[in-house]
């Protein structure tokens, strides 16, 4: 493979956002296994994120989660990021970890709880003003566990009302990214279960409301790249929460469970003109048993490799075979790009950027893992809920 | 249970449409098992449908499938129906059983095939004019089997173009009902895989375009009643294709696989004001191994029973429990209606309507089954593709 | 329905075991919502379990979970149970909540961890000796998250070795119940993912090793009653962990998600001669958002109602229709029992047993809920991990 | 990658069996699209299979399906094969396409139907004697569509009885391969739904009874390589029916839907010592819309590529990382082999074998496709049921 300059340019401009919470501890409902050296503050999370960017060159922004990353001085946090070559990314709201939210947040039957949840969402926009973040990412754990528990339709009305209030508050250059999720933690019904629901709400809200696709939030067998293609066609794809899954929302490293699916998704992104800053490429993962920083480096590389393969598809040959109804020929063009080993190309690119061609090895040699274990003693480790 | 007059009135006005093709032979890809006495003409299908209505009192219309039910004289067919207490219902198009459609119909890469498919759809509207049918039901088997086989987005453009042309042709009082299907017969991607895609198209087309929910066309675990509630809220629920499934699109008798789900669906219909003529309640089933007429009688009764239970929910008590966040109490109100045996009520109603309280037994006693076996000798049995 | 004396006798002898942990707090990975009045000790859990038995009459035993229910004096615990009309039931091991078990317990690559896990399992048999419990229930969270992480086959060897050591330790009248689970908390592979794996191990171990079916531990669409019928035919069904699920291992109240499935399962139990003390009928649920004691009462009643319906199937008519290949007739016999409202029968039975016919209402009136909120102040609430 | 001699030797000795029916027409329940040039006789199927072997060098045997491939003179068929460098492979029975089998074959309620089905199975062993085939592959479409339709357990008894009779009839060097299938064409219950059921029957029958894994016959999310590893550990893996699927039993080209899964399966085969003649590697696919011969060439190549990758895994490095509990390191070793482009190696190997390095291109250039279209005029095309 001798990549065109356009391919190299596209890969050079790629930006993958890493999530602050993926540097902290996480787990399943059965157990959170704590790891040594885990950050204790938002600042330390940025220190770790800076290592990912330093080794990969394509992870320049970091998503924050409120309240987990709430600080007194967001300017100081931005400065801390900038000094490490990073910028603060999307603000993620959290209306699922307080006792009041047992039966929902913006869709709760009690108006007082709904008001509280809305206030939190609006606070997140305030934080966006302070951090300069462009995107507010909204995921709601809202839903019900039992048929009849609450009224499906009334909850949609409540949801629409809250979204409208947040939309109204958005400033110039700010967007709302609405996430959908098939199930969990609600088991009978979630209030935004699929892309159709998110799309319908975003459509009514206006152009600043966009849908975000979390690759782990679908029913078994769902063709995710179809959704990506459709949302791009509708001008409603705001971004991705990347991760991978075998069964449910496993939140494994993106590309680990089904690398071919990731390639197909990235192909539709490329084909649909989505490889632009208007689509946010974010990771949203949980590293329950593997060390966090190298897992994130690996994940960034996986997205990068899938992108490189997607960019390598011979578009002309593909279109020609498709037009002729040549089923095997068209499939073969796509598969040829997939089967190509793009790792040599990416090593070459990293060398051009002045980076070590092997990010994983370079990180291991850097001593960072040992250093954080030694230095981050005492304090409260970051984690889901911390 | 002492049903209110409103419940009895609602049940008395219920209309469930049976599909002409369910009276004919069907099967799996492995084998079509022929049955004795199966209709050989659209007229004989109406004869059978008349038995279903005669015994249940709630199946007054019959859906046609073109070209399977193409006749020279639709007025004669309408007369045949009327003489038997029936009316002709939705016109179902078929753009999946000709060799030209191997790679699609309205989304086919070849414009000539697309034109042919569109011509068929327009012919179906002509037939609606002739039969007085109000609804055109569109299901497309279009899709691809292999990644890369065709361009997902371009196929959406082709689909939109065809739908617009059909929409344009619709007359006063005519609607287009767009069906979605998760998979089969296309395996990698279907062009209308989910309600979101159907909804997005219908929204752009206008008020005469509505979504139809086939209960067997979803991914495993999909909460269908949520979709029903949402489409009703959006004013976009055109109707149902009822059947039931354990795994894929099994097309078993509605209510046979998960009667509780059917109840929950009918509850959302009732709650959302959907028990009106604006929502078409149609069966779409395949009776591969069981005798067809009694299977359809049973299916009609299953929808009726689920409706009766849904109508029996104590709405006031439910709303009160929901408002209080009483999870168990609210669920209990719903379950109480579900666990109630409504069969005595329905027997009573049938007696009031002058029918035998036991449709299955009455059909068995009627001798119709024996008569059609004796009389329908020779000719070509109706079936999928016939 | 006029139930036969045999039906009433069967219902009178039914015993459903409730799990000590279902009286404590539980949650999802996102949040554990604490409830007021939750037990703080194993003794208080028995107090709550006694209320369930007092109101239902069919929940005489309580499963323990070690180490959550570890006490200094098991004789005292047994006495506490007996004084409340209860007995201690199955001992459930826990080898998933210590840091050492991050990569597995009995299948861990490190032999030291395997030894530790085995020691815990053997301790559980010691506790059985002390409590007089007959069943050791083994569920392993063991598995891997990533392909290649560990060797699938070697882990089976390690598992077999540990099971053999525990089997060897079992005394007279003691059994080992091996549970399987499709996924979670391991996401790529679990070491006992399906009934086949559990069965293969139990077969080699011997007659004291039996398979336990957790109704939430299967792939989507799995026909659980087939597994029940098969295990009964093989003499290898040791018991149930009842709960219900819409998507994954939701651990909702049994019978809440799919009451028809529960009925079909109980029908196969009855038909296969499984309604005996050799099959343990246990609940294993999480009441994350609903109050725990009434949720357990409801669950016990749901199993009881499904059993009553299963017992009511007209076995003779069913066999006759099946022998004739009468598909609709045979299905109708089964459905007739399912659609019957057995709640009047159960109310009648409870009255005969000297109980209030309405357990939920009786519990509400009893004041127990208010009393435990008032009395159980301070201390550490029981919960997963507590 | 510089492959070891052992890798090259393993690839040189690989044998993938192609199925005679994949050269004929097939389709979905909606439509069978006929293709030009399709074989009209078993002899012509062998002619086509010979092209696959000629271009790939690793497809020396052809599976037959009875009655579709019934001929008067099996010696002549064998000769026809041998003259083309082929051998006749497994005999596949068919007890699902006669009207008698509507409610089952060996599990049918009517003993006369069971006797007829058994006679067919025994005839298949006679044919094995005539063809010299070593394997009898048994797939039963048996099952039920509705709960209660027939007795699950009694059907198991009938199945066991038939299998025992066939087993008894097997000669020296003959095996029975029992296939399981999750669903379809039966929708409520299949009589051999999972590997556990097949395994339990094979275990009782004896060493000549082995389980065959069809990669499309599992519930969504099933970890197939776990089953492969387990069956190899138990000495009960008889072979594979390869194909791929996105949703159900799609019967697409193997490796087309999830090439990573195919690699993981082949890795477990290699690791478990299954790359021997004791495990039959067979394709079982339907080429509904793509030309058949090139689709089969592509499928054979896909299995070959997955095998090459599996053989390339650095076993020593993998074992070391696994032993240390190095999650990311172990996964990386596996992924490194997967991401390697093995196509250059296989081209090199084909050149060594005296073949064109590019089978697809060579086939296209061969003119065979045009020749069969021209020559195979008239007669009855082969197809499912033909």
PDB file of N, CA and C in Angstrom, chain A residues 27-31 33-34 96-99 101-103 139 145-147 149 181-185 187-188 246-253 256 286 288-290 384, chain C residues 27-31 33 35 96-99 101-103 139 145-147 149 181-185 187-188 246-253 256 286 288-290 384:
ATOM      1  N   UNK A  27     -15.727  -0.490  37.178  1.00  0.00           N
ATOM      2  CA  UNK A  27     -15.950  -1.911  37.417  1.00  0.00           C
ATOM      3  C   UNK A  27     -17.347  -2.300  37.025  1.00  0.00           C
ATOM      4  N   UNK A  28     -17.711  -3.484  37.445  1.00  0.00           N
ATOM      5  CA  UNK A  28     -19.057  -3.965  37.202  1.00  0.00           C
ATOM      6  C   UNK A  28     -19.847  -3.825  38.495  1.00  0.00           C
ATOM      7  N   UNK A  29     -21.103  -4.213  38.471  1.00  0.00           N
ATOM      8  CA  UNK A  29     -21.888  -4.153  39.707  1.00  0.00           C
ATOM      9  C   UNK A  29     -21.350  -5.133  40.746  1.00  0.00           C
ATOM     10  N   UNK A  30     -20.515  -6.080  40.295  1.00  0.00           N
ATOM     11  CA  UNK A  30     -20.020  -7.078  41.237  1.00  0.00           C
ATOM     12  C   UNK A  30     -18.789  -6.610  42.006  1.00  0.00           C
ATOM     13  N   UNK A  31     -17.989  -5.760  41.350  1.00  0.00           N
ATOM     14  CA  UNK A  31     -16.736  -5.400  42.007  1.00  0.00           C
ATOM     15  C   UNK A  31     -16.014  -4.326  41.205  1.00  0.00           C
ATOM     16  N   UNK A  33     -12.300  -3.166  40.844  1.00  0.00           N
ATOM     17  CA  UNK A  33     -10.926  -3.498  41.219  1.00  0.00           C
ATOM     18  C   UNK A  33     -10.073  -2.233  41.118  1.00  0.00           C
ATOM     19  N   UNK A  34      -9.542  -1.810  42.244  1.00  0.00           N
ATOM     20  CA  UNK A  34      -8.721  -0.602  42.257  1.00  0.00           C
ATOM     21  C   UNK A  34      -7.342  -0.904  41.679  1.00  0.00           C
ATOM     22  N   UNK A  96     -27.317  10.715  37.349  1.00  0.00           N
ATOM     23  CA  UNK A  96     -27.697   9.331  37.674  1.00  0.00           C
ATOM     24  C   UNK A  96     -27.082   8.816  38.957  1.00  0.00           C
ATOM     25  N   UNK A  97     -26.313   9.643  39.652  1.00  0.00           N
ATOM     26  CA  UNK A  97     -25.639   9.071  40.811  1.00  0.00           C
ATOM     27  C   UNK A  97     -26.011   9.741  42.128  1.00  0.00           C
ATOM     28  N   UNK A  98     -27.179  10.354  42.162  1.00  0.00           N
ATOM     29  CA  UNK A  98     -27.646  10.859  43.450  1.00  0.00           C
ATOM     30  C   UNK A  98     -28.927  10.124  43.822  1.00  0.00           C
ATOM     31  N   UNK A  99     -29.165  10.035  45.106  1.00  0.00           N
ATOM     32  CA  UNK A  99     -30.311   9.250  45.570  1.00  0.00           C
ATOM     33  C   UNK A  99     -31.628   9.742  44.974  1.00  0.00           C
ATOM     34  N   UNK A 101     -32.255  10.466  42.108  1.00  0.00           N
ATOM     35  CA  UNK A 101     -32.475  10.017  40.724  1.00  0.00           C
ATOM     36  C   UNK A 101     -32.871   8.549  40.618  1.00  0.00           C
ATOM     37  N   UNK A 102     -33.311   7.976  41.719  1.00  0.00           N
ATOM     38  CA  UNK A 102     -33.652   6.554  41.708  1.00  0.00           C
ATOM     39  C   UNK A 102     -34.678   6.230  40.631  1.00  0.00           C
ATOM     40  N   UNK A 103     -35.634   7.100  40.417  1.00  0.00           N
ATOM     41  CA  UNK A 103     -36.685   6.824  39.417  1.00  0.00           C
ATOM     42  C   UNK A 103     -36.562   7.712  38.185  1.00  0.00           C
ATOM     43  N   UNK A 139     -26.258  12.042  28.517  1.00  0.00           N
ATOM     44  CA  UNK A 139     -26.744  10.671  28.604  1.00  0.00           C
ATOM     45  C   UNK A 139     -27.622  10.581  29.836  1.00  0.00           C
ATOM     46  N   UNK A 145     -37.980  -0.010  35.379  1.00  0.00           N
ATOM     47  CA  UNK A 145     -37.642  -1.435  35.484  1.00  0.00           C
ATOM     48  C   UNK A 145     -38.842  -2.352  35.289  1.00  0.00           C
ATOM     49  N   UNK A 146     -40.028  -1.803  35.496  1.00  0.00           N
ATOM     50  CA  UNK A 146     -41.214  -2.662  35.448  1.00  0.00           C
ATOM     51  C   UNK A 146     -42.304  -2.045  34.579  1.00  0.00           C
ATOM     52  N   UNK A 147     -42.971  -2.848  33.811  1.00  0.00           N
ATOM     53  CA  UNK A 147     -44.116  -2.352  33.043  1.00  0.00           C
ATOM     54  C   UNK A 147     -45.118  -1.663  33.981  1.00  0.00           C
ATOM     55  N   UNK A 149     -44.645   0.931  35.660  1.00  0.00           N
ATOM     56  CA  UNK A 149     -44.002   1.742  36.710  1.00  0.00           C
ATOM     57  C   UNK A 149     -44.210   3.242  36.504  1.00  0.00           C
ATOM     58  N   UNK A 181     -29.455   4.875  24.477  1.00  0.00           N
ATOM     59  CA  UNK A 181     -28.942   3.607  25.015  1.00  0.00           C
ATOM     60  C   UNK A 181     -30.068   2.598  25.130  1.00  0.00           C
ATOM     61  N   UNK A 182     -29.809   1.436  24.626  1.00  0.00           N
ATOM     62  CA  UNK A 182     -30.794   0.357  24.536  1.00  0.00           C
ATOM     63  C   UNK A 182     -31.315  -0.077  25.902  1.00  0.00           C
ATOM     64  N   UNK A 183     -30.419  -0.308  26.848  1.00  0.00           N
ATOM     65  CA  UNK A 183     -30.853  -0.669  28.208  1.00  0.00           C
ATOM     66  C   UNK A 183     -29.681  -0.471  29.166  1.00  0.00           C
ATOM     67  N   UNK A 184     -29.966  -0.540  30.432  1.00  0.00           N
ATOM     68  CA  UNK A 184     -29.005  -0.394  31.521  1.00  0.00           C
ATOM     69  C   UNK A 184     -28.674   1.055  31.796  1.00  0.00           C
ATOM     70  N   UNK A 185     -28.887   1.523  33.029  1.00  0.00           N
ATOM     71  CA  UNK A 185     -29.272   0.732  34.199  1.00  0.00           C
ATOM     72  C   UNK A 185     -30.769   0.484  34.304  1.00  0.00           C
ATOM     73  N   UNK A 187     -34.101  -1.368  33.040  1.00  0.00           N
ATOM     74  CA  UNK A 187     -34.166  -2.680  32.409  1.00  0.00           C
ATOM     75  C   UNK A 187     -35.432  -2.913  31.575  1.00  0.00           C
ATOM     76  N   UNK A 188     -36.511  -2.275  31.940  1.00  0.00           N
ATOM     77  CA  UNK A 188     -37.714  -2.489  31.130  1.00  0.00           C
ATOM     78  C   UNK A 188     -37.738  -1.501  29.970  1.00  0.00           C
ATOM     79  N   UNK A 246     -19.136  -7.363  23.444  1.00  0.00           N
ATOM     80  CA  UNK A 246     -19.533  -8.666  22.929  1.00  0.00           C
ATOM     81  C   UNK A 246     -21.023  -8.901  23.166  1.00  0.00           C
ATOM     82  N   UNK A 247     -21.551  -8.411  24.273  1.00  0.00           N
ATOM     83  CA  UNK A 247     -22.911  -8.769  24.663  1.00  0.00           C
ATOM     84  C   UNK A 247     -23.771  -7.535  24.915  1.00  0.00           C
ATOM     85  N   UNK A 248     -23.407  -6.764  25.926  1.00  0.00           N
ATOM     86  CA  UNK A 248     -24.234  -5.626  26.316  1.00  0.00           C
ATOM     87  C   UNK A 248     -23.384  -4.356  26.171  1.00  0.00           C
ATOM     88  N   UNK A 249     -23.437  -3.484  27.146  1.00  0.00           N
ATOM     89  CA  UNK A 249     -22.597  -2.284  27.082  1.00  0.00           C
ATOM     90  C   UNK A 249     -21.302  -2.579  27.829  1.00  0.00           C
ATOM     91  N   UNK A 250     -20.493  -3.446  27.231  1.00  0.00           N
ATOM     92  CA  UNK A 250     -19.328  -3.982  27.943  1.00  0.00           C
ATOM     93  C   UNK A 250     -18.240  -2.935  28.175  1.00  0.00           C
ATOM     94  N   UNK A 251     -18.251  -1.875  27.369  1.00  0.00           N
ATOM     95  CA  UNK A 251     -17.282  -0.781  27.529  1.00  0.00           C
ATOM     96  C   UNK A 251     -15.836  -1.252  27.454  1.00  0.00           C
ATOM     97  N   UNK A 252     -15.585  -2.235  26.607  1.00  0.00           N
ATOM     98  CA  UNK A 252     -14.221  -2.699  26.370  1.00  0.00           C
ATOM     99  C   UNK A 252     -13.505  -1.733  25.421  1.00  0.00           C
ATOM    100  N   UNK A 253     -12.239  -1.965  25.213  1.00  0.00           N
ATOM    101  CA  UNK A 253     -11.459  -1.133  24.292  1.00  0.00           C
ATOM    102  C   UNK A 253     -12.075  -1.189  22.894  1.00  0.00           C
ATOM    103  N   UNK A 256     -11.682  -3.958  20.007  1.00  0.00           N
ATOM    104  CA  UNK A 256     -11.217  -5.220  20.597  1.00  0.00           C
ATOM    105  C   UNK A 256     -12.170  -6.369  20.300  1.00  0.00           C
ATOM    106  N   UNK A 286     -14.431   1.578  29.904  1.00  0.00           N
ATOM    107  CA  UNK A 286     -14.095   1.227  31.280  1.00  0.00           C
ATOM    108  C   UNK A 286     -12.977   0.196  31.247  1.00  0.00           C
ATOM    109  N   UNK A 288     -11.615  -2.119  33.376  1.00  0.00           N
ATOM    110  CA  UNK A 288     -11.843  -2.743  34.681  1.00  0.00           C
ATOM    111  C   UNK A 288     -10.685  -3.612  35.134  1.00  0.00           C
ATOM    112  N   UNK A 289     -10.057  -4.287  34.209  1.00  0.00           N
ATOM    113  CA  UNK A 289      -9.013  -5.233  34.622  1.00  0.00           C
ATOM    114  C   UNK A 289      -7.660  -4.939  33.984  1.00  0.00           C
ATOM    115  N   UNK A 290      -7.627  -4.105  32.970  1.00  0.00           N
ATOM    116  CA  UNK A 290      -6.357  -3.824  32.311  1.00  0.00           C
ATOM    117  C   UNK A 290      -5.865  -2.444  32.747  1.00  0.00           C
ATOM    118  N   UNK A 384     -15.657   5.921  39.166  1.00  0.00           N
ATOM    119  CA  UNK A 384     -17.071   6.200  38.937  1.00  0.00           C
ATOM    120  C   UNK A 384     -17.689   6.596  40.262  1.00  0.00           C
TER     121      UNK A 384
ATOM    122  N   UNK C  27     -27.626  -2.848  43.387  1.00  0.00           N
ATOM    123  CA  UNK C  27     -27.721  -1.805  42.379  1.00  0.00           C
ATOM    124  C   UNK C  27     -27.038  -2.219  41.114  1.00  0.00           C
ATOM    125  N   UNK C  28     -26.862  -1.247  40.250  1.00  0.00           N
ATOM    126  CA  UNK C  28     -26.138  -1.485  39.004  1.00  0.00           C
ATOM    127  C   UNK C  28     -24.725  -0.934  39.182  1.00  0.00           C
ATOM    128  N   UNK C  29     -23.924  -1.060  38.141  1.00  0.00           N
ATOM    129  CA  UNK C  29     -22.581  -0.473  38.222  1.00  0.00           C
ATOM    130  C   UNK C  29     -22.634   1.046  38.319  1.00  0.00           C
ATOM    131  N   UNK C  30     -23.795   1.624  37.987  1.00  0.00           N
ATOM    132  CA  UNK C  30     -23.888   3.069  37.993  1.00  0.00           C
ATOM    133  C   UNK C  30     -24.207   3.637  39.380  1.00  0.00           C
ATOM    134  N   UNK C  31     -24.955   2.855  40.161  1.00  0.00           N
ATOM    135  CA  UNK C  31     -25.390   3.422  41.450  1.00  0.00           C
ATOM    136  C   UNK C  31     -26.103   2.350  42.268  1.00  0.00           C
ATOM    137  N   UNK C  33     -28.750   2.424  45.143  1.00  0.00           N
ATOM    138  CA  UNK C  33     -29.647   3.286  45.899  1.00  0.00           C
ATOM    139  C   UNK C  33     -29.976   2.623  47.231  1.00  0.00           C
ATOM    140  N   UNK C  35     -31.842   1.919  50.711  1.00  0.00           N
ATOM    141  CA  UNK C  35     -33.224   2.045  51.185  1.00  0.00           C
ATOM    142  C   UNK C  35     -33.241   2.076  52.715  1.00  0.00           C
ATOM    143  N   UNK C  96     -15.647 -13.634  44.118  1.00  0.00           N
ATOM    144  CA  UNK C  96     -15.561 -12.601  43.085  1.00  0.00           C
ATOM    145  C   UNK C  96     -15.385 -11.195  43.633  1.00  0.00           C
ATOM    146  N   UNK C  97     -15.328 -11.062  44.937  1.00  0.00           N
ATOM    147  CA  UNK C  97     -15.281  -9.686  45.439  1.00  0.00           C
ATOM    148  C   UNK C  97     -14.014  -9.353  46.212  1.00  0.00           C
ATOM    149  N   UNK C  98     -12.956 -10.079  45.943  1.00  0.00           N
ATOM    150  CA  UNK C  98     -11.688  -9.676  46.547  1.00  0.00           C
ATOM    151  C   UNK C  98     -10.721  -9.303  45.428  1.00  0.00           C
ATOM    152  N   UNK C  99      -9.802  -8.418  45.748  1.00  0.00           N
ATOM    153  CA  UNK C  99      -8.892  -7.910  44.713  1.00  0.00           C
ATOM    154  C   UNK C  99      -8.136  -9.041  44.018  1.00  0.00           C
ATOM    155  N   UNK C 101      -9.174 -11.658  42.952  1.00  0.00           N
ATOM    156  CA  UNK C 101      -9.971 -12.368  41.937  1.00  0.00           C
ATOM    157  C   UNK C 101     -10.170 -11.560  40.653  1.00  0.00           C
ATOM    158  N   UNK C 102      -9.344 -10.571  40.454  1.00  0.00           N
ATOM    159  CA  UNK C 102      -9.521  -9.709  39.276  1.00  0.00           C
ATOM    160  C   UNK C 102      -9.487 -10.512  37.984  1.00  0.00           C
ATOM    161  N   UNK C 103      -8.651 -11.523  37.918  1.00  0.00           N
ATOM    162  CA  UNK C 103      -8.551 -12.315  36.690  1.00  0.00           C
ATOM    163  C   UNK C 103      -9.126 -13.717  36.855  1.00  0.00           C
ATOM    164  N   UNK C 139     -21.384 -20.226  41.984  1.00  0.00           N
ATOM    165  CA  UNK C 139     -21.361 -19.400  40.784  1.00  0.00           C
ATOM    166  C   UNK C 139     -19.995 -18.746  40.696  1.00  0.00           C
ATOM    167  N   UNK C 145     -12.000 -10.845  29.566  1.00  0.00           N
ATOM    168  CA  UNK C 145     -12.600  -9.724  28.838  1.00  0.00           C
ATOM    169  C   UNK C 145     -12.085  -9.589  27.414  1.00  0.00           C
ATOM    170  N   UNK C 146     -10.919 -10.158  27.159  1.00  0.00           N
ATOM    171  CA  UNK C 146     -10.317  -9.949  25.840  1.00  0.00           C
ATOM    172  C   UNK C 146      -9.847 -11.272  25.249  1.00  0.00           C
ATOM    173  N   UNK C 147     -10.060 -11.460  23.970  1.00  0.00           N
ATOM    174  CA  UNK C 147      -9.511 -12.639  23.300  1.00  0.00           C
ATOM    175  C   UNK C 147      -8.011 -12.745  23.552  1.00  0.00           C
ATOM    176  N   UNK C 149      -6.591 -13.211  26.311  1.00  0.00           N
ATOM    177  CA  UNK C 149      -6.213 -12.858  27.685  1.00  0.00           C
ATOM    178  C   UNK C 149      -5.743 -14.062  28.491  1.00  0.00           C
ATOM    179  N   UNK C 181     -23.485 -19.091  33.474  1.00  0.00           N
ATOM    180  CA  UNK C 181     -23.911 -17.738  33.138  1.00  0.00           C
ATOM    181  C   UNK C 181     -23.293 -17.307  31.824  1.00  0.00           C
ATOM    182  N   UNK C 182     -24.137 -16.787  30.968  1.00  0.00           N
ATOM    183  CA  UNK C 182     -23.777 -16.416  29.617  1.00  0.00           C
ATOM    184  C   UNK C 182     -22.681 -15.344  29.578  1.00  0.00           C
ATOM    185  N   UNK C 183     -22.835 -14.279  30.360  1.00  0.00           N
ATOM    186  CA  UNK C 183     -21.800 -13.241  30.420  1.00  0.00           C
ATOM    187  C   UNK C 183     -22.043 -12.388  31.670  1.00  0.00           C
ATOM    188  N   UNK C 184     -21.082 -11.550  31.961  1.00  0.00           N
ATOM    189  CA  UNK C 184     -21.101 -10.631  33.087  1.00  0.00           C
ATOM    190  C   UNK C 184     -20.764 -11.321  34.404  1.00  0.00           C
ATOM    191  N   UNK C 185     -19.736 -10.858  35.100  1.00  0.00           N
ATOM    192  CA  UNK C 185     -18.966  -9.649  34.813  1.00  0.00           C
ATOM    193  C   UNK C 185     -17.859  -9.843  33.769  1.00  0.00           C
ATOM    194  N   UNK C 187     -16.686 -10.412  29.996  1.00  0.00           N
ATOM    195  CA  UNK C 187     -17.402  -9.982  28.794  1.00  0.00           C
ATOM    196  C   UNK C 187     -17.020 -10.748  27.530  1.00  0.00           C
ATOM    197  N   UNK C 188     -15.808 -11.248  27.468  1.00  0.00           N
ATOM    198  CA  UNK C 188     -15.468 -12.009  26.269  1.00  0.00           C
ATOM    199  C   UNK C 188     -15.857 -13.472  26.442  1.00  0.00           C
ATOM    200  N   UNK C 246     -35.358  -8.595  30.914  1.00  0.00           N
ATOM    201  CA  UNK C 246     -35.736  -8.188  29.564  1.00  0.00           C
ATOM    202  C   UNK C 246     -34.546  -8.295  28.608  1.00  0.00           C
ATOM    203  N   UNK C 247     -33.347  -8.030  29.096  1.00  0.00           N
ATOM    204  CA  UNK C 247     -32.197  -7.927  28.194  1.00  0.00           C
ATOM    205  C   UNK C 247     -31.047  -8.827  28.624  1.00  0.00           C
ATOM    206  N   UNK C 248     -30.492  -8.560  29.774  1.00  0.00           N
ATOM    207  CA  UNK C 248     -29.309  -9.291  30.227  1.00  0.00           C
ATOM    208  C   UNK C 248     -29.666  -9.987  31.543  1.00  0.00           C
ATOM    209  N   UNK C 249     -28.781  -9.937  32.516  1.00  0.00           N
ATOM    210  CA  UNK C 249     -29.105 -10.534  33.813  1.00  0.00           C
ATOM    211  C   UNK C 249     -29.704  -9.444  34.687  1.00  0.00           C
ATOM    212  N   UNK C 250     -30.917  -9.038  34.343  1.00  0.00           N
ATOM    213  CA  UNK C 250     -31.508  -7.863  34.978  1.00  0.00           C
ATOM    214  C   UNK C 250     -31.878  -8.100  36.440  1.00  0.00           C
ATOM    215  N   UNK C 251     -32.054  -9.341  36.810  1.00  0.00           N
ATOM    216  CA  UNK C 251     -32.361  -9.698  38.203  1.00  0.00           C
ATOM    217  C   UNK C 251     -33.613  -9.022  38.727  1.00  0.00           C
ATOM    218  N   UNK C 252     -34.595  -8.869  37.863  1.00  0.00           N
ATOM    219  CA  UNK C 252     -35.891  -8.319  38.269  1.00  0.00           C
ATOM    220  C   UNK C 252     -36.718  -9.409  38.953  1.00  0.00           C
ATOM    221  N   UNK C 253     -37.844  -9.025  39.472  1.00  0.00           N
ATOM    222  CA  UNK C 253     -38.738  -9.981  40.125  1.00  0.00           C
ATOM    223  C   UNK C 253     -39.140 -11.076  39.141  1.00  0.00           C
ATOM    224  N   UNK C 256     -41.969 -11.062  36.289  1.00  0.00           N
ATOM    225  CA  UNK C 256     -42.326  -9.679  35.946  1.00  0.00           C
ATOM    226  C   UNK C 256     -42.135  -9.388  34.463  1.00  0.00           C
ATOM    227  N   UNK C 286     -32.362  -8.844  42.536  1.00  0.00           N
ATOM    228  CA  UNK C 286     -31.893  -7.575  43.073  1.00  0.00           C
ATOM    229  C   UNK C 286     -33.041  -6.587  43.035  1.00  0.00           C
ATOM    230  N   UNK C 288     -33.451  -3.164  43.167  1.00  0.00           N
ATOM    231  CA  UNK C 288     -32.675  -1.922  43.145  1.00  0.00           C
ATOM    232  C   UNK C 288     -33.512  -0.694  43.440  1.00  0.00           C
ATOM    233  N   UNK C 289     -34.739  -0.699  42.975  1.00  0.00           N
ATOM    234  CA  UNK C 289     -35.538   0.523  43.125  1.00  0.00           C
ATOM    235  C   UNK C 289     -36.842   0.288  43.869  1.00  0.00           C
ATOM    236  N   UNK C 290     -37.239  -0.961  44.029  1.00  0.00           N
ATOM    237  CA  UNK C 290     -38.507  -1.241  44.706  1.00  0.00           C
ATOM    238  C   UNK C 290     -38.206  -1.727  46.131  1.00  0.00           C
ATOM    239  N   UNK C 384     -24.630  -5.783  48.609  1.00  0.00           N
ATOM    240  CA  UNK C 384     -23.643  -6.536  47.848  1.00  0.00           C
ATOM    241  C   UNK C 384     -22.270  -6.090  48.297  1.00  0.00           C
TER     242      UNK C 384
END
